[in-house]
GROMACS .gro file of C-alpha atoms in nm:
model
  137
    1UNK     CA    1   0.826  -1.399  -0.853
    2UNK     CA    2   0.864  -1.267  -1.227
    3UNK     CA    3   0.837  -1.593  -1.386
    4UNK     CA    4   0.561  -1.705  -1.621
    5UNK     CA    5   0.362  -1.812  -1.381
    6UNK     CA    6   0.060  -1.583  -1.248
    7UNK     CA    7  -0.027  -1.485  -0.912
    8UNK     CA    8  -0.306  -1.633  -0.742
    9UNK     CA    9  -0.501  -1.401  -0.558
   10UNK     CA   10  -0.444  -1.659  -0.227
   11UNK     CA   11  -0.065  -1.596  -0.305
   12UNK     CA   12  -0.103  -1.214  -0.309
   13UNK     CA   13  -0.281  -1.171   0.005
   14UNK     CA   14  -0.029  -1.402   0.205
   15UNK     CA   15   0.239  -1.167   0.054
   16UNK     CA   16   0.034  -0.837   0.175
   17UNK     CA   17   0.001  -0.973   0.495
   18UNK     CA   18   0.382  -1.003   0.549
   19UNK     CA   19   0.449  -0.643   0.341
   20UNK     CA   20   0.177  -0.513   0.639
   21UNK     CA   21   0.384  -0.678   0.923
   22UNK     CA   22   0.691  -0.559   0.773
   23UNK     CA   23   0.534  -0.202   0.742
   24UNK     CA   24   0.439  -0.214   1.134
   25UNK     CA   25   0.782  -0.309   1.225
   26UNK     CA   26   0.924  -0.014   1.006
   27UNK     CA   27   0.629   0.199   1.188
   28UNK     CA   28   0.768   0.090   1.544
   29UNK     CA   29   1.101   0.141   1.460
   30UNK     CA   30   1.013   0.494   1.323
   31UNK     CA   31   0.778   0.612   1.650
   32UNK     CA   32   1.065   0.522   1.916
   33UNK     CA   33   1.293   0.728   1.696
   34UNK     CA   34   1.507   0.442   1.625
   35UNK     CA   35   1.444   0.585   1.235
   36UNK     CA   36   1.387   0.905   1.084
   37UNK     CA   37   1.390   1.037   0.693
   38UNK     CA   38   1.550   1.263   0.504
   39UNK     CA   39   1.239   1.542   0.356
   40UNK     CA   40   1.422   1.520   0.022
   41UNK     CA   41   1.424   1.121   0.014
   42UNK     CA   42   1.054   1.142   0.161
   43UNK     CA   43   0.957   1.314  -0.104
   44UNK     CA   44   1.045   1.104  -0.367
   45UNK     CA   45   0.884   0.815  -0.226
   46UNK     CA   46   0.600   0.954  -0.149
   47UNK     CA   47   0.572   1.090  -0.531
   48UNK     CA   48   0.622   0.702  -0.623
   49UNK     CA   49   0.372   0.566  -0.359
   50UNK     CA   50   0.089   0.832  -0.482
   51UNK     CA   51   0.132   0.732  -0.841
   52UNK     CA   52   0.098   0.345  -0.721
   53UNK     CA   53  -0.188   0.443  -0.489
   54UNK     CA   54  -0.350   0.613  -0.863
   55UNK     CA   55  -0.286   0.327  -1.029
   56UNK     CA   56  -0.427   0.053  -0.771
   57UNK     CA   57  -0.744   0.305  -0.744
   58UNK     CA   58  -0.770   0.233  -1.151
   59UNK     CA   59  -0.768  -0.144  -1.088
   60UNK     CA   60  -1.038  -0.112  -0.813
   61UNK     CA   61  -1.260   0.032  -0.993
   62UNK     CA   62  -1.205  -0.195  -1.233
   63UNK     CA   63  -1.271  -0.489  -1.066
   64UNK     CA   64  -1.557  -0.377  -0.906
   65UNK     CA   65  -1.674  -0.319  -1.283
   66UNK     CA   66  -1.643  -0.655  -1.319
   67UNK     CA   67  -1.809  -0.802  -0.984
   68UNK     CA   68  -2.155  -0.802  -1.130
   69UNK     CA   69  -2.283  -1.138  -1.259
   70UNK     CA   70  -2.190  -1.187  -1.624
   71UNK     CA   71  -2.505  -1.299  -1.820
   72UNK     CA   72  -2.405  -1.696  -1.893
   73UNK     CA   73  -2.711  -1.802  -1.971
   74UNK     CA   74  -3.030  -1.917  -1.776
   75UNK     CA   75  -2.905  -2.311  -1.681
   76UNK     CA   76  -2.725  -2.446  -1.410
   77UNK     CA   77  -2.395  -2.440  -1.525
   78UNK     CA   78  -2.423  -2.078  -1.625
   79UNK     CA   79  -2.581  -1.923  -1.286
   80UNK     CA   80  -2.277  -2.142  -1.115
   81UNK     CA   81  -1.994  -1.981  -1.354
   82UNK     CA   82  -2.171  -1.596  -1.328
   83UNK     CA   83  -2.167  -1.647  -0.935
   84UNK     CA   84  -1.829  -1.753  -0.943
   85UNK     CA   85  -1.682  -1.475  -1.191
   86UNK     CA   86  -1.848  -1.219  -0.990
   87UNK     CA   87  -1.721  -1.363  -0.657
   88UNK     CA   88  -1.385  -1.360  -0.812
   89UNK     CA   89  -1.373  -1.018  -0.898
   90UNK     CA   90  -1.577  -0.869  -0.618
   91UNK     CA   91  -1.642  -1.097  -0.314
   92UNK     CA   92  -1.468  -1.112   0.056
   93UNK     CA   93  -1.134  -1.239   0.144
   94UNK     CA   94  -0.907  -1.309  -0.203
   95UNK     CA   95  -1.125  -1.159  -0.483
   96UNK     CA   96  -0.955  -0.916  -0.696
   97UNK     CA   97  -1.141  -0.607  -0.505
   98UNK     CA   98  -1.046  -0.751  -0.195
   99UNK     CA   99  -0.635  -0.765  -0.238
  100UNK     CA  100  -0.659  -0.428  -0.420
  101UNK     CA  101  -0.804  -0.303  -0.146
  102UNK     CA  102  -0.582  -0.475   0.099
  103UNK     CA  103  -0.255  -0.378  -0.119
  104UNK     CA  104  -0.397   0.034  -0.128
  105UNK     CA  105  -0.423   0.050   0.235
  106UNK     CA  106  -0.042  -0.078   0.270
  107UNK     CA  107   0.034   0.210   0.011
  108UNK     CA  108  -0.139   0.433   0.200
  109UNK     CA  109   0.021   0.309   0.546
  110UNK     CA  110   0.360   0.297   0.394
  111UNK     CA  111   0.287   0.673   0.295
  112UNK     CA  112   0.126   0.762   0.614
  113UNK     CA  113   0.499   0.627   0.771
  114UNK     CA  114   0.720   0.779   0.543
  115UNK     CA  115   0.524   1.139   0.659
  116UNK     CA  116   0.592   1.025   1.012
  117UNK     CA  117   0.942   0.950   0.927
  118UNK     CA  118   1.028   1.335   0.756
  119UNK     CA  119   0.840   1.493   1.062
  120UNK     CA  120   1.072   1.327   1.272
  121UNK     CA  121   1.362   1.407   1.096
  122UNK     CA  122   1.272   1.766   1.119
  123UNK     CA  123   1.231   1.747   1.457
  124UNK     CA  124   1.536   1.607   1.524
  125UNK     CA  125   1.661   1.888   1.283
  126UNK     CA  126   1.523   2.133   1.472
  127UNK     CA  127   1.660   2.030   1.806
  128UNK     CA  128   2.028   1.995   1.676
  129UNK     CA  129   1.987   2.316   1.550
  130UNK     CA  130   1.829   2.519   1.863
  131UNK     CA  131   2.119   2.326   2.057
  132UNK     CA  132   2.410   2.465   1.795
  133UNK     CA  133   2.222   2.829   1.861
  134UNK     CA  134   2.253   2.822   2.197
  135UNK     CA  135   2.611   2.698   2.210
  136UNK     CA  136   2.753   3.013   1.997
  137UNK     CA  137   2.577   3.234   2.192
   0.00000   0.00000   0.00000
């Protein structure tokens, strides 16, 4: 994974789409209560998640700077290699736009779960607490 190599964007998408399946079984896990989250611990990664959610919102925009077609000349080859740069950068399915895309709505899914998570653990909080109350009294 941190080899020389880079990433296609084919290979990134397959990997979003297991990080999103992995994120829905953490989801499940969390709404039947099977999981819950410290506020402190939430915190934190929600702090990280925000300033990877600011970052892949950079990179967006980016790319979608870049998904216009590039001016290669008016010739066959040219119209073929401008069509293909901006389809790279800004078209459906594994363009750049496209996995940034995907990989911001995991972030934002992931921090949409870890919210869950701390409300959860307040609740349960809560309860434990109301229960202790009304045992010393």
């Amino acid at each position: 994974m941190y080899d020389d190599q880079p990433v296609q964007p084919a290979d990134m998408s397959k990997r979003l789409s297991a990080l999103a399946a992995n994120m829905a079984t953490l989801r499940h896990d969390i709404e039947s209560g099977q999981l819950t989250l410290d506020p402190e611990a939430g915190k934190q990664i929600r702090d990280m998640l925000a300033k990877q959610i600011d970052q892949v919102d950079g990179w967006l925009e980016q790319a979608r700077g870049l998904a216009r077609r590039a001016p290669l000349g008016e010739n066959p080859v040219g119209h073929a290699m401008a069509g293909k740069f901006e389809q790279r950068a800004g078209g459906e399915g594994t363009s750049f736009a496209a996995v940034f895309s995907s990989y911001r709505q995991v972030l934002q899914d992931t921090d949409d779960t870890v919210g869950e998570a701390m409300r959860l653990y307040r609740e349960t909080e809560d309860r434990t607490s109301d229960t202790f109350k009304k045992l010393a009294n």
